[in-house]
Structure formats: C-alpha cells, structure tokens
Tab-separated table of C-alpha atoms in Angstrom:
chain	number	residue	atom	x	y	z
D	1	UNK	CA	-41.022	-4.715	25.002
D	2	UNK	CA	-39.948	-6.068	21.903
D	3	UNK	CA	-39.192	-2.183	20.604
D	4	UNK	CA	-37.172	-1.514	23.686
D	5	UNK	CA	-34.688	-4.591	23.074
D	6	UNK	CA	-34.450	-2.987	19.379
D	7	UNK	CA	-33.717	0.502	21.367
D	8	UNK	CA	-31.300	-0.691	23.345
D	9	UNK	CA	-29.247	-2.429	20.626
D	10	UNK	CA	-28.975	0.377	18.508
D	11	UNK	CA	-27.959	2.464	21.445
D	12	UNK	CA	-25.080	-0.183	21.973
D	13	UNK	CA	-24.280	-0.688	18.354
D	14	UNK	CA	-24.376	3.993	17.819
D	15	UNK	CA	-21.727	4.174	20.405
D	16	UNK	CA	-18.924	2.850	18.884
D	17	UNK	CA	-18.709	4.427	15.619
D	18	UNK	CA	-18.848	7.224	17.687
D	19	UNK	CA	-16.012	7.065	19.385
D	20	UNK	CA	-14.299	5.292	16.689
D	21	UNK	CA	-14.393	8.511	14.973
D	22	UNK	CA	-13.819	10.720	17.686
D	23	UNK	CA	-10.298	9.018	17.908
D	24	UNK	CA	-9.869	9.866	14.459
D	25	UNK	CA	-10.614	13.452	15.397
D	26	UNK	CA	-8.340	12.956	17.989
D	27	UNK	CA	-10.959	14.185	21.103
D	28	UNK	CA	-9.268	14.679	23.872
D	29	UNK	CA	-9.343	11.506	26.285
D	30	UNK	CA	-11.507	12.800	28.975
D	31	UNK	CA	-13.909	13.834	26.547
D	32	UNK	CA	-14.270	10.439	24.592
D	33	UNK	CA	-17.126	9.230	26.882
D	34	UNK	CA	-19.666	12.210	26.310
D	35	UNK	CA	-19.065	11.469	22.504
D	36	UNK	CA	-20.026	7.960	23.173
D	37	UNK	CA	-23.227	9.246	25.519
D	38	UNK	CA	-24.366	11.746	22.633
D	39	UNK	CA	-23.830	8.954	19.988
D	40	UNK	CA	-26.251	6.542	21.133
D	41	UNK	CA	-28.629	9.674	22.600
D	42	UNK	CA	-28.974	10.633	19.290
D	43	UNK	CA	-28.923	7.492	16.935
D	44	UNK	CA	-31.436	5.971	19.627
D	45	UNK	CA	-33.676	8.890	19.364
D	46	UNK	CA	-33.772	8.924	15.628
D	47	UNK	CA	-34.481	5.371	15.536
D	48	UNK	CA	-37.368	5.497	17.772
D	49	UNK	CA	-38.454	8.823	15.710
D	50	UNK	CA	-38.322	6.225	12.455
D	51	UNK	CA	-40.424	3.714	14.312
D	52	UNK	CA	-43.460	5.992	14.860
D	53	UNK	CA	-43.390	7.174	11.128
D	54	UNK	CA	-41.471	10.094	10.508
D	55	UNK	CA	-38.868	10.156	7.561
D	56	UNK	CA	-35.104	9.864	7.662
D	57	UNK	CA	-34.724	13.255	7.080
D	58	UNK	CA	-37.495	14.875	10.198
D	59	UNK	CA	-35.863	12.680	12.685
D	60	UNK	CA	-32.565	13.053	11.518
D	61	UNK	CA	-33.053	16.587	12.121
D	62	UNK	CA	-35.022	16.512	15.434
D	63	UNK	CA	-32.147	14.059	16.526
D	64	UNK	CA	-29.064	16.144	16.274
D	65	UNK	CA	-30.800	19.849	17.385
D	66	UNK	CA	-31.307	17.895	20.438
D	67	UNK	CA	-27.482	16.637	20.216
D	68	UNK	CA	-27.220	20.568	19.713
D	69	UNK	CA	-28.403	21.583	22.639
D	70	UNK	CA	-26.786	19.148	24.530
D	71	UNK	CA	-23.854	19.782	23.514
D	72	UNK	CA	-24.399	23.430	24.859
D	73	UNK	CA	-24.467	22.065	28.072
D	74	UNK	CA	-21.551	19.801	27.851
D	75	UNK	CA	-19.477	22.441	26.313
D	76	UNK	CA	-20.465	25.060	28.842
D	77	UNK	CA	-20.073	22.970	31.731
D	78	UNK	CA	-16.389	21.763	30.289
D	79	UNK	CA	-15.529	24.977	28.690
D	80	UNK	CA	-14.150	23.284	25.247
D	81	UNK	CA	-15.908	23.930	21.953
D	82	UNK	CA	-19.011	22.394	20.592
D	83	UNK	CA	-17.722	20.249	17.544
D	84	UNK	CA	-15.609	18.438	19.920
D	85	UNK	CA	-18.670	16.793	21.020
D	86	UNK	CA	-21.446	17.088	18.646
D	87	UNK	CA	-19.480	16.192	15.422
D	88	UNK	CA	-18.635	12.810	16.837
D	89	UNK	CA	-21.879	12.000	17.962
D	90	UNK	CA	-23.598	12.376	14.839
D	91	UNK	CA	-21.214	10.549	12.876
D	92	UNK	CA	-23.232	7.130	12.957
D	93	UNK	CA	-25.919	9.235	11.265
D	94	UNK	CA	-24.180	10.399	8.396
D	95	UNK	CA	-25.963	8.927	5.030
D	96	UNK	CA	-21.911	7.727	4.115
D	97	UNK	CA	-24.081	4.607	1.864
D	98	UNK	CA	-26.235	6.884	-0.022
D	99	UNK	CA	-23.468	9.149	-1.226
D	100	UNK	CA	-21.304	6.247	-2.339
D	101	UNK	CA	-23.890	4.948	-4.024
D	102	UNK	CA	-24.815	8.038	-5.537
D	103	UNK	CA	-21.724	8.802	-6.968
D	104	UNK	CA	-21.192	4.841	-8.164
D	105	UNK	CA	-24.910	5.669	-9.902
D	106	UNK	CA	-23.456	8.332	-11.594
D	107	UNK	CA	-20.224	6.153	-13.096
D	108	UNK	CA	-22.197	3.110	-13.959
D	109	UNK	CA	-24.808	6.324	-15.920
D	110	UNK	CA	-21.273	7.176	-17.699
D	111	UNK	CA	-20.141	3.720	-18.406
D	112	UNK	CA	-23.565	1.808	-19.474
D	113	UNK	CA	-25.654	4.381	-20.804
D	114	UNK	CA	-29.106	6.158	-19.581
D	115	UNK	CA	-31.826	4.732	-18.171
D	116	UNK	CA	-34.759	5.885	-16.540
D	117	UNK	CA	-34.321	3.391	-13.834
D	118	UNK	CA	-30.757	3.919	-13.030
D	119	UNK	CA	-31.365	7.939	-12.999
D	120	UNK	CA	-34.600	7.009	-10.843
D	121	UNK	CA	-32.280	5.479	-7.959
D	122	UNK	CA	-29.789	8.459	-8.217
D	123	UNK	CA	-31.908	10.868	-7.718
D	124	UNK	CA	-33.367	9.177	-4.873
D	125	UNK	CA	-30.083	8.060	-3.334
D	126	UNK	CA	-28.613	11.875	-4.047
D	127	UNK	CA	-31.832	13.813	-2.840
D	128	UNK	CA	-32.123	11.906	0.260
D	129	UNK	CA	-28.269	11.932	1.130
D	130	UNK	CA	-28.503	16.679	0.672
D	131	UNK	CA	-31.522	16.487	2.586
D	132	UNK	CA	-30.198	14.103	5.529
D	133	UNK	CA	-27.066	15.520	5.487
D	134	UNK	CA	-28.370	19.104	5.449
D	135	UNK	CA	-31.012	19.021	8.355
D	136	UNK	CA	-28.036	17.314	10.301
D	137	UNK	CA	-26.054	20.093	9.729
D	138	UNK	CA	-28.788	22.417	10.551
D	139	UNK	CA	-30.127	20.768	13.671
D	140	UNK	CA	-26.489	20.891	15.102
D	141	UNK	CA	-26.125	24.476	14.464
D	142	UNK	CA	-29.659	25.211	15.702
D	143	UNK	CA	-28.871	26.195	19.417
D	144	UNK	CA	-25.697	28.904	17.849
D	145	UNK	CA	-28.737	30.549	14.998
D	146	UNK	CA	-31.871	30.345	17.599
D	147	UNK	CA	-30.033	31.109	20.700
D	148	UNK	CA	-26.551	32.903	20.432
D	149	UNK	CA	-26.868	34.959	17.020
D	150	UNK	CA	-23.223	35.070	16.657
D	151	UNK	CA	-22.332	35.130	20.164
D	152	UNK	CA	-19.591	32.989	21.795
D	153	UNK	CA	-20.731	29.254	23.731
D	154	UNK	CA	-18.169	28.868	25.689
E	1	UNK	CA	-4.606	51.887	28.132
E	2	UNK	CA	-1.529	52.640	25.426
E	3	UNK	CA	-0.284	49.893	23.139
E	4	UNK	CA	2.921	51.086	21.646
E	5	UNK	CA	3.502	49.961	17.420
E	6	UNK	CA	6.037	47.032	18.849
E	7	UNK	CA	3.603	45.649	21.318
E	8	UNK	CA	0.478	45.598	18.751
E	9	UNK	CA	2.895	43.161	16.221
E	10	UNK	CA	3.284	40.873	18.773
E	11	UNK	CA	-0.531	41.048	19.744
E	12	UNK	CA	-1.184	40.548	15.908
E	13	UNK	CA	1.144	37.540	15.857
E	14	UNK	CA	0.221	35.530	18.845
E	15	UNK	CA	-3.502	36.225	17.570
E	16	UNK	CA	-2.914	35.352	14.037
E	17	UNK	CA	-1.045	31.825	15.204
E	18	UNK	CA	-4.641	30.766	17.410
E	19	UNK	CA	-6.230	31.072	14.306
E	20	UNK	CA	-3.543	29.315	12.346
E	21	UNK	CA	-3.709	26.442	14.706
E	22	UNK	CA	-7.565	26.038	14.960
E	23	UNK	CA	-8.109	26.402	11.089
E	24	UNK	CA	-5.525	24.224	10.524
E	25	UNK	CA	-6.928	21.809	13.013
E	26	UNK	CA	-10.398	21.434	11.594
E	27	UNK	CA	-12.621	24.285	13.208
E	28	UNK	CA	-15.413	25.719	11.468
E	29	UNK	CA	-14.577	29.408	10.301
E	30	UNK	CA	-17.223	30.722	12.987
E	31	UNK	CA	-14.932	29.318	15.776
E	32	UNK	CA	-11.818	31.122	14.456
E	33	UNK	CA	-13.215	33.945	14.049
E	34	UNK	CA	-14.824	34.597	17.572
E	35	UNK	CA	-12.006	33.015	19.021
E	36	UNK	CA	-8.940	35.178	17.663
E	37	UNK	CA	-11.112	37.934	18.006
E	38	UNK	CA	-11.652	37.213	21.838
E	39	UNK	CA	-7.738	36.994	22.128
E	40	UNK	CA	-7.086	39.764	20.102
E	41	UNK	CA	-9.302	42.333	22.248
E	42	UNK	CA	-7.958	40.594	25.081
E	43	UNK	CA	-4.733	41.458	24.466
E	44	UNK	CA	-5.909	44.807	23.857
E	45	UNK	CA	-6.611	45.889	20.462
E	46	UNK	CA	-9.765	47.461	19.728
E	47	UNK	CA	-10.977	45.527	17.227
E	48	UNK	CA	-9.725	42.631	14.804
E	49	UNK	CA	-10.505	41.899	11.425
E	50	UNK	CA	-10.100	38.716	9.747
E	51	UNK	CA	-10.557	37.041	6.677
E	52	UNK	CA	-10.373	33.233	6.895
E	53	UNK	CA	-10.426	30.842	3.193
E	54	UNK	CA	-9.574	27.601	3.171
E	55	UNK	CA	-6.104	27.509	2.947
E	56	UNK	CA	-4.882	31.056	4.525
E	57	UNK	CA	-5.947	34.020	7.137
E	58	UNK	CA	-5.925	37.464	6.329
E	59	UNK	CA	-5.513	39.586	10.205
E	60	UNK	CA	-5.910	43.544	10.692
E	61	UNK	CA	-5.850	44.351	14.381
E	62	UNK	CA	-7.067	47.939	14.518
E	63	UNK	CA	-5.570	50.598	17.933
E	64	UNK	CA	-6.569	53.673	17.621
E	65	UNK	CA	-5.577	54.693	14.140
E	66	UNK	CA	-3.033	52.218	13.658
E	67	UNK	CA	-3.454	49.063	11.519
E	68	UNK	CA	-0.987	45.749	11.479
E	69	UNK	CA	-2.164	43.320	8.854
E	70	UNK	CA	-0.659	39.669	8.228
E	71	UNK	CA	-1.287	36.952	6.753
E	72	UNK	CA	-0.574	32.742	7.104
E	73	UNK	CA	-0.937	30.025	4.821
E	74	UNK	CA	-2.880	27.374	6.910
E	75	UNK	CA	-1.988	24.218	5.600
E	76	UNK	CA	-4.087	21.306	6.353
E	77	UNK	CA	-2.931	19.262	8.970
E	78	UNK	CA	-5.617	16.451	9.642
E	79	UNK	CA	-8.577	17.098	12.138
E	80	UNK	CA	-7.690	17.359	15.792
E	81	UNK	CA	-9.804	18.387	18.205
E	82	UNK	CA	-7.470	18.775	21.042
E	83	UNK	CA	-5.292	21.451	19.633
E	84	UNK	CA	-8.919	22.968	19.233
E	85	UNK	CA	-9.791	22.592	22.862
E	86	UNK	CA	-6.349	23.882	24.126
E	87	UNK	CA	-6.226	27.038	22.407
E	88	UNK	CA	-9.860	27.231	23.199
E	89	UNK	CA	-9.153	26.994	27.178
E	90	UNK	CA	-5.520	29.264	26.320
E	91	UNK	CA	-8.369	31.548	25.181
E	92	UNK	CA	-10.886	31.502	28.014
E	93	UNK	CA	-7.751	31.800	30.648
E	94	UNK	CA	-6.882	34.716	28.724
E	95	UNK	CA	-10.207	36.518	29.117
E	96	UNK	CA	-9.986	35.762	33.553
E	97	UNK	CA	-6.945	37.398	33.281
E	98	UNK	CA	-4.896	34.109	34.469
E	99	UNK	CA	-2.407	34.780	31.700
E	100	UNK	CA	-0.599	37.634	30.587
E	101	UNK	CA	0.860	38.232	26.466
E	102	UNK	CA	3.986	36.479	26.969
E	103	UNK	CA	2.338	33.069	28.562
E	104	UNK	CA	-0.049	33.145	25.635
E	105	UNK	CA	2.379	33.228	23.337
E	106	UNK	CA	4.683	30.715	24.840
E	107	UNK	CA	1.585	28.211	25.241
E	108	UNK	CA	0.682	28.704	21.734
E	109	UNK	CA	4.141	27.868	20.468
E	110	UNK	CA	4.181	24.721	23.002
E	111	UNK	CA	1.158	23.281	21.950
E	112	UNK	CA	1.443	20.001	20.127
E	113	UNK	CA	-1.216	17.721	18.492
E	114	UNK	CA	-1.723	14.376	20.693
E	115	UNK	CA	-2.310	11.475	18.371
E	116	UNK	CA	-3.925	8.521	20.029
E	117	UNK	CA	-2.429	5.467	19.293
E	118	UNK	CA	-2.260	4.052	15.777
E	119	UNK	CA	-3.741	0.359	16.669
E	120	UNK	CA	-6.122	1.012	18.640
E	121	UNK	CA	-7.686	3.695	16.396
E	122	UNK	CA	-7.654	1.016	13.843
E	123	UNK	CA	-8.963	-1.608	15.738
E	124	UNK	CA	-11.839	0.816	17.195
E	125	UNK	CA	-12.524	1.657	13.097
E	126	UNK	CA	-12.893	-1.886	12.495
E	127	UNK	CA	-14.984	-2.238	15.293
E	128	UNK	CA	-17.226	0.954	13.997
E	129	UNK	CA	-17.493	0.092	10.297
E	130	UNK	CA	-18.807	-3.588	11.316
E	131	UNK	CA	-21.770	-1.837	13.922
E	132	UNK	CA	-22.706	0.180	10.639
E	133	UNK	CA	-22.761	-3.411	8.975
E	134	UNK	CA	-25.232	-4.515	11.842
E	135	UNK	CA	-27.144	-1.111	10.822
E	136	UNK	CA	-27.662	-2.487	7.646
E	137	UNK	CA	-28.631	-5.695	8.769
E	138	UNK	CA	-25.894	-8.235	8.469
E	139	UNK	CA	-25.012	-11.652	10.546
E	140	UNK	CA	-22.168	-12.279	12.390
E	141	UNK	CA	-19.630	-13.522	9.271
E	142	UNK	CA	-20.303	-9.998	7.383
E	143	UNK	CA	-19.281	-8.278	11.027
E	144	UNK	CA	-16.206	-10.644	10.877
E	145	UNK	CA	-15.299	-9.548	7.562
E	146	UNK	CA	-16.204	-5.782	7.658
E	147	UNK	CA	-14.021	-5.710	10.808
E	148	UNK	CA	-11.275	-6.865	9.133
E	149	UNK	CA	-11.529	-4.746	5.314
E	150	UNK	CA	-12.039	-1.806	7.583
E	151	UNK	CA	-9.106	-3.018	9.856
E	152	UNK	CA	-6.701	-3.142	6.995
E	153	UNK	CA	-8.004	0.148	4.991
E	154	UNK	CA	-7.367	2.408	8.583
E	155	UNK	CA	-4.209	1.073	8.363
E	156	UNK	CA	-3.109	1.524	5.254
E	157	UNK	CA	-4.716	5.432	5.354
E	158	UNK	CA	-2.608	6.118	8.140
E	159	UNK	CA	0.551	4.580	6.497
E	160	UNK	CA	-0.149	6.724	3.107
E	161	UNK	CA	-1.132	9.803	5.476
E	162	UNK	CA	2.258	9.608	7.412
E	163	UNK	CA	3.777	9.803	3.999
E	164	UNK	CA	1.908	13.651	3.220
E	165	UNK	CA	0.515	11.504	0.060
E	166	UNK	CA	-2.338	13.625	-1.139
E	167	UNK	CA	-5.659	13.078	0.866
E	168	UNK	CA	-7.326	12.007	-3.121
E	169	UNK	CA	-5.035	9.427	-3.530
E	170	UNK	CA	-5.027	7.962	0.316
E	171	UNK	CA	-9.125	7.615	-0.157
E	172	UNK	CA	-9.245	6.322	-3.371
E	173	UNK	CA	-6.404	3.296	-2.424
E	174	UNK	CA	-7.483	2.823	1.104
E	175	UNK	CA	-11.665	2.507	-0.719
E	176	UNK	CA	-9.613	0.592	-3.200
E	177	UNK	CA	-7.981	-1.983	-0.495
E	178	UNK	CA	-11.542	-1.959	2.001
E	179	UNK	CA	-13.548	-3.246	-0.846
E	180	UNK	CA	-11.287	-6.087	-2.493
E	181	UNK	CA	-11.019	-7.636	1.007
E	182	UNK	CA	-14.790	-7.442	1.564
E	183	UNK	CA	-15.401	-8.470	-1.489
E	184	UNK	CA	-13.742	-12.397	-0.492
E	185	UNK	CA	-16.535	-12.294	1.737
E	186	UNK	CA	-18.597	-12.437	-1.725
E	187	UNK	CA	-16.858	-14.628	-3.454
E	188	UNK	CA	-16.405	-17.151	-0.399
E	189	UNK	CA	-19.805	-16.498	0.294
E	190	UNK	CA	-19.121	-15.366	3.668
E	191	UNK	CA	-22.855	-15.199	5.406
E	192	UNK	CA	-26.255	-14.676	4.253
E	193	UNK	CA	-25.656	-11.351	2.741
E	194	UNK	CA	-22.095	-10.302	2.255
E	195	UNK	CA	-22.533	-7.424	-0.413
E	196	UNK	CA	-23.121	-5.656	3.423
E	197	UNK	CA	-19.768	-5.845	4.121
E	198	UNK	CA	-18.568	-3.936	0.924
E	199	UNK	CA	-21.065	-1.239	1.694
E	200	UNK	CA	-19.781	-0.846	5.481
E	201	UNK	CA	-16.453	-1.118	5.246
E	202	UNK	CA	-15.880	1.452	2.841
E	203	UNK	CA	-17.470	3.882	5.862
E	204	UNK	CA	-14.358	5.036	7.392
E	205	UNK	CA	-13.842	6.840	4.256
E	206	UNK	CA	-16.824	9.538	4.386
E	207	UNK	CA	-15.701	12.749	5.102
E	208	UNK	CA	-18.169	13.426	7.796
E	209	UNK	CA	-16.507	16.449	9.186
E	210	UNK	CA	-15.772	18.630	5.915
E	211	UNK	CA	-19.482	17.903	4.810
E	212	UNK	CA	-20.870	19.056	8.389
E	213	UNK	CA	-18.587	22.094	8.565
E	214	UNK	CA	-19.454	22.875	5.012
E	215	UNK	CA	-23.026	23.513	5.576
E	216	UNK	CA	-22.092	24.940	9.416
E	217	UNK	CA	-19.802	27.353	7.433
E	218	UNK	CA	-22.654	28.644	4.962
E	219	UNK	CA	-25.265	28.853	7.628
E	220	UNK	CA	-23.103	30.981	9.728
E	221	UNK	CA	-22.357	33.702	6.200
E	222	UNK	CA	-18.683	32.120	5.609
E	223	UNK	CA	-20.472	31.056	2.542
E	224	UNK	CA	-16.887	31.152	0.147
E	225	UNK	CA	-15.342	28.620	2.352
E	226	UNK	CA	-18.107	26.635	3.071
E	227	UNK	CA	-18.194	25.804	-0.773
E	228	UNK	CA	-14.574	25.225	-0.608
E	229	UNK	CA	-15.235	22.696	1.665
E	230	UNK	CA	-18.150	21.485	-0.076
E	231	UNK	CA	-15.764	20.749	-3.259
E	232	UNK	CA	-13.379	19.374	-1.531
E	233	UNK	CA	-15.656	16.765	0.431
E	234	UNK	CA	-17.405	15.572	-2.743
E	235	UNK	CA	-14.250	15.500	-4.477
E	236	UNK	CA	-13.110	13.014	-1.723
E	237	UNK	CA	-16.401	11.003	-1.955
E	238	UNK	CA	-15.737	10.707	-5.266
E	239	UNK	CA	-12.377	9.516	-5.059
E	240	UNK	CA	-13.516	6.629	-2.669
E	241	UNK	CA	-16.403	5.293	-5.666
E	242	UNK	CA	-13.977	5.216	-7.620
E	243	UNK	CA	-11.299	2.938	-5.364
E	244	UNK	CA	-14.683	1.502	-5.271
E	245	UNK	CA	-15.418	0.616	-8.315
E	246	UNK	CA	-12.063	-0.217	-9.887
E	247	UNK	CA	-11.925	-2.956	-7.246
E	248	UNK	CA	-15.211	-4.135	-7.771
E	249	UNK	CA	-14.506	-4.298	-11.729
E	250	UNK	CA	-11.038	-5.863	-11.247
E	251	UNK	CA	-12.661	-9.019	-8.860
E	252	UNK	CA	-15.763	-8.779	-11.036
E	253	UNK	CA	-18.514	-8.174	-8.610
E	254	UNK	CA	-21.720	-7.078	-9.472
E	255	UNK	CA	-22.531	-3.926	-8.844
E	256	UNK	CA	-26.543	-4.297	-9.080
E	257	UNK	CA	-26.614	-4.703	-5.448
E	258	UNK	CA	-25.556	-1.207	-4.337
E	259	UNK	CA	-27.131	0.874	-6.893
C-alpha cells in the first residue's frame, strides 16, 4: 500500500514538467493532455521498474519504448507526428542533474587540479547521463527501427 | 500524367518550404525527409531527393529526365510543434486528395507559429522545475524557492530570446540568474536541504529536445546532423555550468554538494 501512495505521487508530481515543457514546445492545445497522460505513464513506470531492482538506465529504457509505442497509437489515431507527444513525455526523465554536474566536474578538474576522487564522480555522473540519455533515445525510436523500417507513422 | 518545366518549380518550391518549416521548427531529419517526399510525389514528381544539415536543405525533384534543384537556409526558429503538426495534416490532406497544388501552397505560406502565452508558460516552468525538486527530495520551502528561481530564469530567457540574443548567451545568463536566486535559499537557509533548489531550478535549461533528436537523428543514418546537434546541445549544457558556476563563485557557495 505504502508503494502505491509513492506511485501515485510521482505520477502527480511527472505530469507537470511534462506539460510544462510541452508549452515550451509549443504542443498544440488539444494535444497538451496526452503529453501529460504519457508523462506520468512513463515516469510512474520507471519508478516502479527502480523499485524492484533494475538500474536507471534498463528502466529508463523499458519506460519510454513503451511511451514509443504509445505514442504510435496516439499519433495514428490523431494523425500528427510522434515527437509531438513522446518528446514531452519523457522530459521528466531526462538525467538534466547529471550532465550539469558533469560538466561543473569537469571545471572544478580545470580550476583545482586532479584527483582521483573528483575524476571518480565524473565519470560516474558522465557515463550514467550517455547511457540514460541514450536508451531514452533508443526506446522512443524503437517502434519506427522494429516496426516501420523507414516507413511513414502517420 | 505530364508535368510541364513551370509546373515542376512550383512543385519544387511548395515542397522545399514544408521542409523549411518543419526543420526550422524542430523535427528530426527523418520527419522531413518522409514528409517532403510524401508532398513532393504527391504533387507529382517521381521522386525527390533531399539533403537536410543543420542549418540548410538541399531539394532535387526528379520528372522524367528533368531535374530542379534548390536550396534554403533554415534558420533556427525555436521548437514548435504545431507548425510541425499543421504541415503534417497539410501533408496527409494532400495524399486524400482534399487539396490541390495551389491550396498547398497558399496553406503553407499562411501558416504561423502559435505561441502560448508568455506567463503562463512561466508560471507552468516554475511549477515543473519545483516537482523535479520534489524528485530529488526536497520540503516544501526548497519547492517555494525553486518555483520562484525557475519563475524568474523563464522569464528572463524569453525576454533575451525575443531579442534574437544568441541561444549561448540566453542559457548561460538565464543559469546565471536561476542559481543566484536559489542560492538565497542557501544562504537564508531556506528548509532542510536547499542546495536542492540550485540543482532544480537550473532544469528548464537542459536541452532535452536537441539531445533526443541527436541520437533519433544517428539511429535513423542522418548521422552528420545528428552530431551537429550533438555539439550544439553540449555546447548549450555547457554554457548553463558555467552561468552556473560564475554565480555560485560570485555568492560563494560551495560547490561540494553537487559534484
């Protein structure tokens, strides 16, 4: 019970980003709400993924191919292209954090000197952001590799 | 079906300008290409052949044994989705046969980008960087304060964007402006942990949609742009650290906390 309450809250807190940044994107109106439905789909999913065990990077990926596919449905059924949808919705899983601190990492390296410590946490911080950011990228273009092969969606 | 010289500019023009607006809009260079090729056939060339960068489209549509090639510089123009969508449906119309050239073209010319407005995309930003705040675990007083750095940097990035100031500059001020404000939360000690707030509100700044259409880009074989777009995401992520950390030097903030 106590897991669902967690669930639901993240599914509450992943929608706004979402549609924060869809109105940066500037989706069209009547398309805002499927952006906030795929935002908390997915961010929900990947935090229950992260509960049973898997690693930021698995569930990120399992996550948004099934925001992939969904978003084949969506965009069939409305007839408007994919990123209109999916892109939004995965915002709230972007590693933004790990890339800043990356790149600060790398400054402070230039400024204070080496250490194996300080290289230690960029690495980490800078693998884990190309490898979360990557199987994001891949999971959302799974259904247009697997599927279409260069075909159109819509 | 004959296509006399005239009549194939014009079909290479109105197809050339969909792809103008959708790279110039922020579509991945998979979209363009299927979709001015879908217009251009369409309209009734045989085939077209395109060559989308970054910054500019190179357009051959092929009729019989005649060639028209032309190019456009696509300026960048900010990511909007519903110029995507509308040439998109102008597209799909096209293909039922519910409009002929001239109503393409016409359309095409008409469209204009909607911007939502300015406010309320700044108030939903605030609202967006402090839920990645509560990601990361913070009380109620980093919320308050995340809300309002990320409130103020929106703002300012869409003041310094309305100005064509160049998109380097805009990140590294606006990361510059988020991060002194959360950083009061620090000094004030604003909450039980209010380093959070520096860390979220600096979020409105990470160019989610170049890094996702980079690697869309290279997985689909437009591998030369999706490195463009690669460079020029990083580039931009490391214009915000250093807003970032000229701010945090300047109000003399540790930075042990992030790294």
């Amino acid at each position: 019970m106590h897991l669902f309450t967690l669930f639901l809250i993240d599914a509450w807190f992943a929608w706004i980003p979402a549609v924060g940044f869809a109105m940066v994107f500037n989706v069209p109106r009547n398309m805002l709400i499927y952006c906030a439905l795929g935002g908390s789909f997915a961010h929900s999913l990947r935090f229950l993924l992260m509960t049973m065990g898997i690693p930021i990077e698995g569930a990120t990926f399992i996550a948004s191919g099934a925001m992939g596919f969904l978003g084949v449905y969506w965009s069939r059924k409305h007839l408007v292209p994919r990123p209109v949808f999916t892109v939004a919705a995965v915002i709230p899983m972007i590693p933004g954090s790990l890339a800043f601190s990356t790149i600060l990492g790398l400054m402070e390296l230039n400024s204070s000197g080496y250490s194996v410590k300080l290289m230690a946490i960029i690495t980490e911080n800078g693998l884990s952001t190309l490898f979360t950011l990557s199987a994001l990228s891949f999971g959302l273009a799974l259904p247009s590799i697997l599927i279409y092969r260069g075909r159109p969606i819509v | 079906m004959g296509l006399s010289h005239k009549k194939q500019i014009k079909l290479t023009r109105i197809t050339i300008k969909a792809g103008q607006i959708l790279l110039q809009h922020g579509a991945e260079s998979q979209l363009v290409e299927q979709t001015t090729q879908r217009i251009g056939i369409a309209l009734g060339a045989s085939s077209i052949e395109l060559s989308v960068s970054l910054d500019a489209i190179v357009l051959t549509s092929i009729f019989g044994s005649d060639c028209v090639t032309t190019t456009r510089r696509c300026y960048d123009r900010g990511i909007n989705m519903q110029m995507v969508c509308d040439v998109q449906r102008i597209c799909v119309m096209l293909e039922k046969k519910l409009l002929d050239t001239d109503q393409v073209s016409d359309r095409l010319n008409r469209l204009e980008p909607y911007y939502y407005n300015r406010y309320l995309v700044a108030l939903m930003i605030g609202l967006s960087c402090s839920s990645f705040s509560h990601f990361f675990g913070g009380d109620w007083p980093v919320y308050i304060t995340s809300f309002f750095a990320s409130c103020s940097a929106m703002i300012l990035r869409q003041e310094l964007a309305a100005r064509q100031h160049n998109p380097f500059v805009i990140f590294a001020l606006s990361a510059f402006l988020a991060t002194s404000i959360a950083s009061l939360g620090v000094i004030y000690d604003f909450g039980e942990k209010p380093q959070i707030a520096i860390a979220a509100s600096v979020l409105l700044l990470v160019p989610g949609f170049p890094f996702i259409n980079a690697i869309s880009d290279v997985l689909k074989g437009h591998i030369s742009t999706g490195i463009a777009r690669w460079v020029f995401a990083t580039l931009l992520t490391i214009s915000v650290s250093f807003g970032i950390i000229t701010s945090l030097a300047l109000i003399n903030v540790s930075l042990g906390w992030i790294i």
